mmCIF file of C-alpha atoms and ligand atoms in Angstrom:
data_model
loop_
_atom_site.group_PDB
_atom_site.id
_atom_site.type_symbol
_atom_site.label_atom_id
_atom_site.label_comp_id
_atom_site.label_asym_id
_atom_site.label_seq_id
_atom_site.Cartn_x
_atom_site.Cartn_y
_atom_site.Cartn_z
ATOM 1 C CA MET A 1415 93.308 103.548 148.355
ATOM 2 C CA THR A 1416 89.531 103.695 148.625
ATOM 3 C CA HIS A 1417 87.225 101.235 150.319
ATOM 4 C CA ASN A 1418 83.972 102.876 149.445
ATOM 5 C CA GLY A 1419 82.392 100.248 147.273
ATOM 6 C CA VAL A 1420 85.284 100.173 144.824
ATOM 7 C CA ASN A 1421 87.339 97.076 144.312
ATOM 8 C CA PRO A 1422 90.891 98.298 145.010
ATOM 9 C CA SER A 1423 92.331 95.391 142.997
ATOM 10 C CA ALA A 1424 93.409 95.897 139.410
ATOM 11 C CA GLU A 1425 91.841 92.491 138.663
ATOM 12 C CA PRO A 1426 88.124 92.308 137.882
ATOM 13 C CA THR A 1427 86.162 90.550 140.653
ATOM 14 C CA SER A 1428 85.232 86.954 139.810
ATOM 15 C CA PRO A 1429 81.855 85.567 140.824
ATOM 16 C CA PRO A 1430 81.574 83.546 144.049
ATOM 17 C CA LEU A 1431 81.950 79.771 143.654
ATOM 18 C CA TRP A 1432 81.143 78.710 147.201
ATOM 19 C CA LEU A 1433 78.196 79.617 149.378
ATOM 20 C CA LEU A 1434 78.201 78.588 153.016
ATOM 21 C CA ALA A 1435 74.665 78.780 154.396
ATOM 22 C CA GLU A 1436 74.911 78.938 158.177
ATOM 23 C CA LEU A 1437 71.297 78.101 158.854
ATOM 24 C CA THR A 1438 71.356 78.572 162.613
ATOM 25 C CA TYR A 1439 73.711 79.228 165.507
ATOM 26 C CA ARG A 1440 71.612 76.899 167.678
ATOM 27 C CA CYS A 1441 73.369 73.645 168.535
ATOM 28 C CA PRO A 1442 72.686 70.815 170.992
ATOM 29 C CA LEU A 1443 76.425 70.378 171.630
ATOM 30 C CA GLN A 1444 78.819 72.639 173.509
ATOM 31 C CA CYS A 1445 82.194 72.141 171.809
ATOM 32 C CA ALA A 1446 84.760 74.553 173.200
ATOM 33 C CA TYR A 1447 86.503 74.704 169.793
ATOM 34 C CA CYS A 1448 83.464 76.022 167.909
ATOM 35 C CA SER A 1449 84.328 78.756 165.404
ATOM 36 C CA ASN A 1450 80.936 80.503 165.808
ATOM 37 C CA PRO A 1451 81.097 84.052 167.203
ATOM 38 C CA LEU A 1452 81.201 84.396 170.990
ATOM 39 C CA ALA A 1453 78.165 86.688 170.824
ATOM 40 C CA PHE A 1454 76.070 84.216 168.805
ATOM 41 C CA THR A 1455 73.047 84.728 171.080
ATOM 42 C CA ARG A 1456 72.830 88.302 169.786
ATOM 43 C CA TYR A 1457 71.820 87.031 166.328
ATOM 44 C CA GLN A 1458 68.597 85.137 167.009
ATOM 45 C CA ASN A 1459 66.543 86.539 164.176
ATOM 46 C CA GLU A 1460 67.055 83.666 161.724
ATOM 47 C CA LEU A 1461 66.168 83.941 158.044
ATOM 48 C CA ASP A 1462 62.973 82.056 157.247
ATOM 49 C CA THR A 1463 62.562 79.489 154.487
ATOM 50 C CA GLU A 1464 61.535 82.032 151.828
ATOM 51 C CA ALA A 1465 64.489 84.268 152.651
ATOM 52 C CA TRP A 1466 66.859 81.297 152.299
ATOM 53 C CA PHE A 1467 65.240 80.405 148.955
ATOM 54 C CA SER A 1468 66.013 83.926 147.804
ATOM 55 C CA VAL A 1469 69.633 83.639 148.979
ATOM 56 C CA LEU A 1470 70.051 80.341 147.120
ATOM 57 C CA ARG A 1471 68.523 81.699 143.904
ATOM 58 C CA GLN A 1472 70.599 84.861 143.972
ATOM 59 C CA ALA A 1473 73.851 82.997 144.672
ATOM 60 C CA ARG A 1474 73.217 80.445 141.938
ATOM 61 C CA ALA A 1475 72.337 83.189 139.445
ATOM 62 C CA MET A 1476 75.685 84.804 140.259
ATOM 63 C CA GLY A 1477 77.506 81.549 139.452
ATOM 64 C CA ALA A 1478 77.961 79.827 142.822
ATOM 65 C CA ALA A 1479 78.017 76.047 142.353
ATOM 66 C CA GLN A 1480 79.106 74.599 145.709
ATOM 67 C CA LEU A 1481 76.829 74.939 148.697
ATOM 68 C CA GLY A 1482 77.462 73.979 152.301
ATOM 69 C CA PHE A 1483 74.693 73.832 154.901
ATOM 70 C CA SER A 1484 76.197 74.338 158.332
ATOM 71 C CA GLY A 1485 75.589 76.060 161.657
ATOM 72 C CA GLY A 1486 75.397 75.645 164.658
ATOM 73 C CA GLU A 1487 73.647 72.418 163.882
ATOM 74 C CA PRO A 1488 71.785 72.687 160.571
ATOM 75 C CA LEU A 1489 69.594 69.668 161.408
ATOM 76 C CA ILE A 1490 67.821 71.845 163.976
ATOM 77 C CA ARG A 1491 66.112 73.580 161.053
ATOM 78 C CA LYS A 1492 62.925 71.710 160.207
ATOM 79 C CA ASP A 1493 63.072 73.110 156.675
ATOM 80 C CA LEU A 1494 66.508 71.628 155.900
ATOM 81 C CA GLU A 1495 65.098 69.034 153.485
ATOM 82 C CA VAL A 1496 63.074 71.723 151.676
ATOM 83 C CA LEU A 1497 66.155 73.918 151.344
ATOM 84 C CA VAL A 1498 68.210 70.990 150.052
ATOM 85 C CA SER A 1499 65.541 70.218 147.496
ATOM 86 C CA GLU A 1500 65.450 73.826 146.270
ATOM 87 C CA ALA A 1501 69.246 73.968 146.105
ATOM 88 C CA ARG A 1502 69.416 70.761 144.140
ATOM 89 C CA GLN A 1503 66.833 71.993 141.645
ATOM 90 C CA LEU A 1504 68.848 75.156 141.198
ATOM 91 C CA GLY A 1505 71.850 73.016 140.270
ATOM 92 C CA PHE A 1506 74.032 73.367 143.381
ATOM 93 C CA TYR A 1507 76.298 70.576 144.578
ATOM 94 C CA THR A 1508 75.024 70.309 148.153
ATOM 95 C CA ASN A 1509 77.053 69.461 151.255
ATOM 96 C CA LEU A 1510 75.730 68.998 154.790
ATOM 97 C CA LEU A 1511 78.205 69.648 157.611
ATOM 98 C CA THR A 1512 76.718 68.166 160.758
ATOM 99 C CA SER A 1513 77.435 66.777 164.196
ATOM 100 C CA GLY A 1514 74.972 64.003 163.353
ATOM 101 C CA VAL A 1515 72.881 64.935 166.401
ATOM 102 C CA GLY A 1516 69.290 65.161 165.236
ATOM 103 C CA LEU A 1517 69.893 62.757 162.373
ATOM 104 C CA THR A 1518 67.769 59.604 162.102
ATOM 105 C CA THR A 1519 67.624 56.966 159.384
ATOM 106 C CA GLN A 1520 64.324 58.518 158.250
ATOM 107 C CA ARG A 1521 65.958 61.883 157.961
ATOM 108 C CA VAL A 1522 68.947 60.473 156.067
ATOM 109 C CA ASP A 1523 66.462 58.984 153.590
ATOM 110 C CA ALA A 1524 64.511 62.248 153.359
ATOM 111 C CA LEU A 1525 67.689 64.212 152.666
ATOM 112 C CA ALA A 1526 68.721 61.700 150.000
ATOM 113 C CA GLU A 1527 65.248 62.011 148.477
ATOM 114 C CA ALA A 1528 65.628 65.797 148.465
ATOM 115 C CA GLY A 1529 68.836 65.355 146.455
ATOM 116 C CA LEU A 1530 71.569 66.018 149.025
ATOM 117 C CA ASP A 1531 74.934 65.169 147.443
ATOM 118 C CA HIS A 1532 77.291 64.847 150.413
ATOM 119 C CA ILE A 1533 77.250 64.519 154.207
ATOM 120 C CA GLN A 1534 80.141 65.056 156.610
ATOM 121 C CA ILE A 1535 79.729 63.976 160.236
ATOM 122 C CA SER A 1536 82.024 65.205 162.989
ATOM 123 C CA LEU A 1537 83.358 63.077 165.851
ATOM 124 C CA GLN A 1538 84.812 64.457 169.084
ATOM 125 C CA ALA A 1539 86.825 61.521 170.362
ATOM 126 C CA ALA A 1540 87.400 57.781 170.083
ATOM 127 C CA ASP A 1541 85.635 56.879 173.310
ATOM 128 C CA PRO A 1542 82.243 57.936 174.694
ATOM 129 C CA GLU A 1543 83.641 59.367 177.954
ATOM 130 C CA LEU A 1544 85.941 61.916 176.331
ATOM 131 C CA ALA A 1545 83.355 62.630 173.616
ATOM 132 C CA GLN A 1546 80.833 63.448 176.338
ATOM 133 C CA ALA A 1547 83.290 65.671 178.193
ATOM 134 C CA LEU A 1548 84.035 67.603 174.997
ATOM 135 C CA ALA A 1549 80.533 67.860 173.521
ATOM 136 C CA GLY A 1550 78.498 68.032 176.733
ATOM 137 C CA SER A 1551 76.169 65.248 175.613
ATOM 138 C CA ALA A 1552 75.969 61.688 176.912
ATOM 139 C CA LYS A 1553 74.099 60.340 173.876
ATOM 140 C CA ALA A 1554 75.775 62.133 171.008
ATOM 141 C CA HIS A 1555 78.716 59.765 170.448
ATOM 142 C CA ALA A 1556 76.626 56.609 169.986
ATOM 143 C CA ASN A 1557 74.220 58.495 167.714
ATOM 144 C CA LYS A 1558 77.083 59.769 165.566
ATOM 145 C CA LEU A 1559 78.438 56.238 165.064
ATOM 146 C CA ALA A 1560 74.980 54.908 164.173
ATOM 147 C CA MET A 1561 74.344 57.773 161.755
ATOM 148 C CA ALA A 1562 77.757 57.414 160.084
ATOM 149 C CA LYS A 1563 76.691 53.864 159.217
ATOM 150 C CA ALA A 1564 73.215 54.995 158.132
ATOM 151 C CA VAL A 1565 74.732 57.593 155.813
ATOM 152 C CA LYS A 1566 76.869 54.938 154.158
ATOM 153 C CA ALA A 1567 73.927 52.531 153.924
ATOM 154 C CA ALA A 1568 72.024 55.273 152.069
ATOM 155 C CA GLY A 1569 74.726 55.258 149.392
ATOM 156 C CA TYR A 1570 76.799 58.262 150.464
ATOM 157 C CA PRO A 1571 80.538 58.067 150.980
ATOM 158 C CA MET A 1572 81.232 58.089 154.733
ATOM 159 C CA VAL A 1573 83.203 61.282 155.370
ATOM 160 C CA LEU A 1574 84.183 61.922 158.980
ATOM 161 C CA ASN A 1575 85.759 64.970 160.512
ATOM 162 C CA VAL A 1576 87.605 65.150 163.810
ATOM 163 C CA VAL A 1577 88.816 68.440 165.265
ATOM 164 C CA LEU A 1578 92.093 67.631 167.002
ATOM 165 C CA HIS A 1579 93.387 69.464 170.059
ATOM 166 C CA ARG A 1580 95.331 68.915 173.212
ATOM 167 C CA HIS A 1581 92.660 66.714 174.814
ATOM 168 C CA ASN A 1582 92.108 64.201 172.008
ATOM 169 C CA ILE A 1583 95.192 64.333 169.785
ATOM 170 C CA ASP A 1584 96.934 61.534 171.672
ATOM 171 C CA GLN A 1585 93.962 59.306 170.740
ATOM 172 C CA ILE A 1586 94.670 59.695 167.057
ATOM 173 C CA GLY A 1587 95.511 56.028 166.516
ATOM 174 C CA ALA A 1588 92.281 54.958 168.248
ATOM 175 C CA LEU A 1589 90.321 57.577 166.281
ATOM 176 C CA ILE A 1590 91.625 56.304 162.948
ATOM 177 C CA ALA A 1591 90.961 52.700 164.040
ATOM 178 C CA LEU A 1592 87.370 53.661 164.904
ATOM 179 C CA CYS A 1593 86.864 55.322 161.502
ATOM 180 C CA ASP A 1594 88.352 52.238 159.827
ATOM 181 C CA GLU A 1595 86.003 49.956 161.765
ATOM 182 C CA LEU A 1596 83.021 52.094 160.791
ATOM 183 C CA GLY A 1597 83.954 51.759 157.125
ATOM 184 C CA ALA A 1598 84.805 55.419 156.514
ATOM 185 C CA ASP A 1599 85.874 56.471 153.031
ATOM 186 C CA ALA A 1600 87.592 59.703 154.070
ATOM 187 C CA VAL A 1601 88.693 61.163 157.392
ATOM 188 C CA GLU A 1602 89.678 64.757 157.970
ATOM 189 C CA LEU A 1603 91.951 65.055 161.003
ATOM 190 C CA ALA A 1604 91.790 68.799 161.324
ATOM 191 C CA ASN A 1605 93.835 70.371 164.069
ATOM 192 C CA CYS A 1606 91.867 73.100 165.740
ATOM 193 C CA GLN A 1607 92.237 76.594 164.288
ATOM 194 C CA TYR A 1608 91.741 79.404 166.768
ATOM 195 C CA TYR A 1609 88.673 81.498 165.957
ATOM 196 C CA GLY A 1610 85.543 82.243 167.960
ATOM 197 C CA TRP A 1611 85.232 79.906 170.955
ATOM 198 C CA ALA A 1612 88.411 78.112 169.980
ATOM 199 C CA PHE A 1613 90.309 81.410 170.297
ATOM 200 C CA LEU A 1614 88.791 81.969 173.732
ATOM 201 C CA ASN A 1615 89.880 78.444 174.713
ATOM 202 C CA ARG A 1616 93.174 78.366 172.858
ATOM 203 C CA GLN A 1617 95.362 77.945 175.923
ATOM 204 C CA ALA A 1618 93.413 74.835 176.861
ATOM 205 C CA LEU A 1619 93.222 73.498 173.304
ATOM 206 C CA MET A 1620 96.703 74.011 171.903
ATOM 207 C CA PRO A 1621 98.692 70.802 171.620
ATOM 208 C CA THR A 1622 102.416 70.751 172.261
ATOM 209 C CA ARG A 1623 104.770 70.506 169.311
ATOM 210 C CA GLU A 1624 105.647 66.966 170.457
ATOM 211 C CA GLN A 1625 101.985 65.946 170.427
ATOM 212 C CA LEU A 1626 101.669 67.224 166.869
ATOM 213 C CA ILE A 1627 104.783 65.428 165.662
ATOM 214 C CA ARG A 1628 103.616 62.153 167.244
ATOM 215 C CA ALA A 1629 100.115 62.534 165.756
ATOM 216 C CA GLU A 1630 101.389 63.159 162.250
ATOM 217 C CA ALA A 1631 103.761 60.196 162.504
ATOM 218 C CA GLU A 1632 100.885 57.983 163.705
ATOM 219 C CA THR A 1633 98.756 59.172 160.781
ATOM 220 C CA ASN A 1634 101.570 58.258 158.380
ATOM 221 C CA ARG A 1635 101.876 54.809 159.983
ATOM 222 C CA TRP A 1636 98.152 54.302 159.470
ATOM 223 C CA ARG A 1637 98.409 55.391 155.840
ATOM 224 C CA GLU A 1638 100.988 52.637 155.267
ATOM 225 C CA THR A 1639 98.914 50.042 157.136
ATOM 226 C CA LEU A 1640 95.771 50.913 155.174
ATOM 227 C CA ALA A 1641 97.650 50.826 151.870
ATOM 228 C CA ALA A 1642 99.154 47.424 152.732
ATOM 229 C CA ARG A 1643 95.625 46.111 153.362
ATOM 230 C CA GLY A 1644 94.357 47.623 150.119
ATOM 231 C CA ARG A 1645 91.901 49.669 152.208
ATOM 232 C CA ASP A 1646 90.822 52.869 150.491
ATOM 233 C CA MET A 1647 90.299 55.355 153.347
ATOM 234 C CA SER A 1648 91.931 58.716 152.796
ATOM 235 C CA LEU A 1649 93.438 60.505 155.805
ATOM 236 C CA LEU A 1650 93.849 64.253 155.629
ATOM 237 C CA PHE A 1651 95.963 65.692 158.444
ATOM 238 C CA VAL A 1652 95.675 69.472 158.830
ATOM 239 C CA VAL A 1653 98.382 71.204 160.901
ATOM 240 C CA PRO A 1654 97.310 74.180 163.069
ATOM 241 C CA ASP A 1655 98.326 77.542 161.618
ATOM 242 C CA TYR A 1656 100.109 78.574 164.811
ATOM 243 C CA PHE A 1657 102.773 75.921 164.168
ATOM 244 C CA GLU A 1658 103.344 76.924 160.541
ATOM 245 C CA GLN A 1659 105.899 79.338 159.072
ATOM 246 C CA ALA A 1660 103.852 80.499 156.083
ATOM 247 C CA PRO A 1661 100.278 81.804 156.187
ATOM 248 C CA LYS A 1662 97.444 79.989 154.446
ATOM 249 C CA ALA A 1663 95.600 81.521 151.511
ATOM 250 C CA CYS A 1664 92.552 81.952 153.717
ATOM 251 C CA MET A 1665 89.260 81.425 151.848
ATOM 252 C CA GLY A 1666 91.310 81.470 148.637
ATOM 253 C CA GLY A 1667 91.588 85.222 149.178
ATOM 254 C CA TRP A 1668 89.099 87.625 150.784
ATOM 255 C CA GLY A 1669 86.034 88.008 148.560
ATOM 256 C CA SER A 1670 87.585 85.806 145.853
ATOM 257 C CA ILE A 1671 85.503 82.631 145.769
ATOM 258 C CA PHE A 1672 83.775 82.249 149.109
ATOM 259 C CA MET A 1673 80.722 83.817 150.694
ATOM 260 C CA THR A 1674 79.021 82.979 154.000
ATOM 261 C CA VAL A 1675 75.465 83.926 154.834
ATOM 262 C CA ALA A 1676 75.010 83.909 158.620
ATOM 263 C CA PRO A 1677 71.738 82.803 160.289
ATOM 264 C CA ASP A 1678 70.440 86.380 160.554
ATOM 265 C CA GLY A 1679 71.281 87.199 156.936
ATOM 266 C CA ALA A 1680 74.616 88.973 157.447
ATOM 267 C CA VAL A 1681 76.908 88.252 154.516
ATOM 268 C CA LEU A 1682 80.534 87.572 155.392
ATOM 269 C CA PRO A 1683 83.681 86.837 153.363
ATOM 270 C CA CYS A 1684 84.439 84.026 155.844
ATOM 271 C CA HIS A 1685 82.600 82.382 158.735
ATOM 272 C CA SER A 1686 84.798 84.133 161.336
ATOM 273 C CA ALA A 1687 84.688 87.673 159.946
ATOM 274 C CA ARG A 1688 82.001 88.677 162.401
ATOM 275 C CA GLU A 1689 84.751 89.061 165.009
ATOM 276 C CA LEU A 1690 86.346 91.880 162.981
ATOM 277 C CA PRO A 1691 85.690 95.555 163.829
ATOM 278 C CA MET A 1692 83.763 96.285 160.646
ATOM 279 C CA ALA A 1693 80.155 96.295 159.499
ATOM 280 C CA PHE A 1694 78.706 93.619 157.245
ATOM 281 C CA PRO A 1695 75.742 94.008 154.895
ATOM 282 C CA ASN A 1696 72.608 91.890 155.220
ATOM 283 C CA VAL A 1697 70.554 90.095 152.574
ATOM 284 C CA LYS A 1698 67.441 91.532 154.182
ATOM 285 C CA GLU A 1699 68.478 94.974 152.885
ATOM 286 C CA THR A 1700 70.833 94.453 149.949
ATOM 287 C CA SER A 1701 71.079 91.999 147.066
ATOM 288 C CA LEU A 1702 73.878 89.433 147.117
ATOM 289 C CA GLN A 1703 75.057 90.846 143.786
ATOM 290 C CA ASP A 1704 75.551 94.310 145.287
ATOM 291 C CA ILE A 1705 77.118 92.896 148.425
ATOM 292 C CA TRP A 1706 79.626 90.798 146.497
ATOM 293 C CA TYR A 1707 80.662 93.399 143.934
ATOM 294 C CA GLN A 1708 79.987 96.759 145.576
ATOM 295 C CA SER A 1709 80.143 96.508 149.345
ATOM 296 C CA ASP A 1710 82.913 98.015 151.374
ATOM 297 C CA ALA A 1711 83.095 94.803 153.420
ATOM 298 C CA PHE A 1712 83.879 92.575 150.441
ATOM 299 C CA ASN A 1713 86.163 95.069 148.692
ATOM 300 C CA ARG A 1714 88.109 95.915 151.840
ATOM 301 C CA PHE A 1715 90.795 93.217 151.448
ATOM 302 C CA ARG A 1716 90.622 92.380 147.755
ATOM 303 C CA GLY A 1717 93.784 92.736 145.708
ATOM 304 C CA THR A 1718 97.098 93.829 147.193
ATOM 305 C CA GLN A 1719 96.810 97.583 147.765
ATOM 306 C CA TRP A 1720 95.529 97.198 151.323
ATOM 307 C CA MET A 1721 98.556 95.099 152.314
ATOM 308 C CA PRO A 1722 101.365 96.298 154.569
ATOM 309 C CA THR A 1723 104.559 97.069 152.623
ATOM 310 C CA LEU A 1724 106.128 93.817 153.821
ATOM 311 C CA CYS A 1725 103.379 91.801 152.105
ATOM 312 C CA GLN A 1726 103.192 94.030 149.021
ATOM 313 C CA GLN A 1727 106.877 93.380 148.369
ATOM 314 C CA CYS A 1728 106.628 89.628 148.981
ATOM 315 C CA ASP A 1729 106.728 87.177 146.046
ATOM 316 C CA GLU A 1730 103.965 85.132 147.720
ATOM 317 C CA ARG A 1731 101.428 87.979 147.858
ATOM 318 C CA ASP A 1732 99.278 86.623 145.033
ATOM 319 C CA LYS A 1733 99.382 83.096 146.454
ATOM 320 C CA ASP A 1734 98.673 83.619 150.167
ATOM 321 C CA HIS A 1735 96.718 86.892 149.698
ATOM 322 C CA GLY A 1736 98.323 88.232 152.867
ATOM 323 C CA GLY A 1737 97.117 85.282 154.982
ATOM 324 C CA CYS A 1738 94.108 85.373 157.260
ATOM 325 C CA ARG A 1739 92.537 88.715 158.264
ATOM 326 C CA CYS A 1740 90.687 87.212 161.220
ATOM 327 C CA GLN A 1741 93.854 85.652 162.577
ATOM 328 C CA ALA A 1742 95.805 88.889 162.118
ATOM 329 C CA TYR A 1743 93.138 90.783 164.056
ATOM 330 C CA LEU A 1744 92.698 88.251 166.843
ATOM 331 C CA LEU A 1745 96.433 88.038 167.445
ATOM 332 C CA THR A 1746 97.530 91.652 166.916
ATOM 333 C CA GLY A 1747 94.385 93.784 167.228
ATOM 334 C CA ASP A 1748 95.037 95.088 163.684
ATOM 335 C CA MET A 1749 93.113 93.440 160.860
ATOM 336 C CA THR A 1750 95.448 94.979 158.256
ATOM 337 C CA ALA A 1751 98.596 93.505 159.831
ATOM 338 C CA THR A 1752 100.668 90.771 158.231
ATOM 339 C CA ASP A 1753 99.294 87.434 159.430
ATOM 340 C CA PRO A 1754 101.634 86.587 162.355
ATOM 341 C CA VAL A 1755 101.825 83.003 161.097
ATOM 342 C CA CYS A 1756 104.205 84.354 158.428
ATOM 343 C CA GLN A 1757 107.809 83.896 159.550
ATOM 344 C CA HIS A 1758 108.615 87.364 158.175
ATOM 345 C CA SER A 1759 105.961 89.069 160.293
ATOM 346 C CA PRO A 1760 107.452 91.320 162.988
ATOM 347 C CA GLN A 1761 104.841 89.704 165.270
ATOM 348 C CA HIS A 1762 105.666 86.081 164.492
ATOM 349 C CA GLY A 1763 107.211 85.872 167.969
ATOM 350 C CA LEU A 1764 103.697 86.090 169.447
ATOM 351 C CA LEU A 1765 103.047 82.571 168.266
ATOM 352 C CA GLU A 1766 106.374 81.267 169.538
ATOM 353 C CA ASN A 1767 105.439 82.740 172.931
ATOM 354 C CA LEU A 1768 101.958 81.206 172.902
ATOM 355 C CA ILE A 1769 103.389 77.791 172.100
ATOM 356 C CA ALA A 1770 106.031 78.170 174.820
ATOM 357 C CA ASP A 1771 103.437 79.360 177.404
ATOM 358 C CA ASN A 1772 101.236 76.459 176.505
ATOM 359 C CA LEU A 1773 104.063 74.059 177.363
ATOM 360 C CA GLN A 1774 104.039 75.388 180.923
ATOM 361 C CA SER A 1775 100.335 74.950 181.555
ATOM 362 C CA THR A 1776 98.522 71.745 182.396
ATOM 363 C CA PRO A 1777 94.959 71.069 181.222
ATOM 364 C CA ASP A 1778 93.745 71.727 184.789
ATOM 365 C CA GLN A 1779 95.175 75.241 184.719
ATOM 366 C CA ALA A 1780 93.332 76.056 181.525
ATOM 367 C CA PRO A 1781 89.805 74.594 181.808
ATOM 368 C CA LEU A 1782 87.613 74.499 178.698
ATOM 369 C CA ILE A 1783 84.793 77.053 178.525
ATOM 370 C CA PRO A 1784 81.850 75.287 176.830
ATOM 371 C CA ARG A 1785 80.139 77.021 173.927
ATOM 372 C CA ASN A 1786 76.567 77.573 175.032
ATOM 373 C CA ALA A 1787 74.004 80.364 175.288
ATOM 374 C CA ARG A 1788 74.643 80.977 178.988
ATOM 375 C CA GLN A 1789 78.379 81.501 178.453
ATOM 376 C CA SER A 1790 77.704 83.632 175.383
ATOM 377 C CA LYS A 1791 75.468 85.990 177.344
ATOM 378 C CA HIS A 1792 77.905 86.031 180.254
ATOM 379 C CA LEU A 1793 80.793 87.010 177.946
ATOM 380 C CA GLN A 1794 78.691 89.762 176.351
ATOM 381 C CA SER A 1795 77.777 91.189 179.749
ATOM 382 C CA GLN A 1796 81.450 91.127 180.747
ATOM 383 C CA ASP A 1797 82.599 93.170 177.769
ATOM 384 C CA GLY A 1798 79.630 95.519 178.158
ATOM 385 C CA SER A 1799 78.173 94.701 174.715
HETATM 386 FE FE1 LIG B 2020 88.394 85.097 158.272
HETATM 387 FE FE2 LIG B 2020 90.667 83.833 157.567
HETATM 388 S S1 LIG B 2020 89.057 83.111 158.875
HETATM 389 S S2 LIG B 2020 89.888 85.722 156.779
#
C-alpha cells in the first residue's frame, strides 16, 4: 500500500460535496464540550477575506454544493456577510452554525440580504443558571432565545441544536418544552461526541446509561405529544458513539464527500483530524484540487486497503468505512485501529470500562475544564508543545 499522493482505493475519487469553513477558533463562550483542537491558540493566523474567497471559488469549481460557516464563533468575523454573499453568488447552499452570541436583528437582516439559506443556533441548557455555568456567559442564554425568534421572524426555519451531556441531559423535557415555546421547527438533541475539549472532559461529560435511556424515552413521549397537537417540530436524538455497538460512517468516509478548511487554511478531512499525528496541507501553499485528489492526508484512509484485517473481512466495510479515525486514535493511540465502538474490535472493552468508571464518579470528582485561550496555552505548556 502506498500513501504518497496515490489514492489506494480501486474506486475513483469523487469530488467533495460539503465544505465546512471554520472561519475562526475565537469564541466568546467556553463550552467544555467544544470539538475544536486543544491547541487552538497555536493557529491564530486566520485566512483573510480574499483567501476565503479563493477557497470558496475553488471548492465550488470542484463541485462542492453545501457550505457550512462555523468556528469558534463565525459571527466574530466582520466579513461574514461578505463571505455569505460571495458563496451565494457562486451557487452554494449556505448554512451558519452559531451560538447566536454576536447576532443582532440587524445582523440577521444583513445575512438574509446577503443570501444566507439556513441558520442553526445552539442552546446549552433550559435555564439561564445552568446555561451560564456551561457557557461561561451570563448574557448568552437570553440573547440566544431572542435571536432564535429573530431568525424565525426573518423567514428562516428555527433550527436549534443542544449538545447533551451528563449535566443537562436530565433537563431534556424542559429543553424540548423551551424549544416548543420558542416556535422551533427542528431540534437536534445531539449527545456529546468526545473529540477535542470534549475528549479532555469526557469523564465529566459522559452520561450514565440510565440517563440516556430516560432521555430517549422522554424524547419519544414528546414526539407523541407534539404529533397529538398537530405541532410540526422534528426532534432528532443522537446517541453518543461510546454507547453504540457499531461504528458510524464518519464523514461518509474519509475524503469521500467532506472537506474542512480550518481558520489558518489547513485542509482537513474532518474538523477533528488536527488531533491526529499526521501533517495536513494548507490552502496558502497548495490548491484545493491538489489537496483533495493528490495529498497524502486525504488519500491516507480512502478505500479499504489501509484497514486492519478485521475490518477488511467485514461485510460492513463499505458502509461504515472502518468507523472514525479520530476516535480510534484518541481511544487507542493508533489511528489505523478498528474503531473501538465496533463490538468486534479487540478494544471494545475500553468503552465498557469508561462507562463503568463514569458510573463511579460524581460531577464534583470530575470538574469541567472550560475551553478558553488560557487553558489552551496551559495544556500546550504541560505537554511541552
Ligand atoms: Fe475525524 Fe471521525 S471525527 S474521522
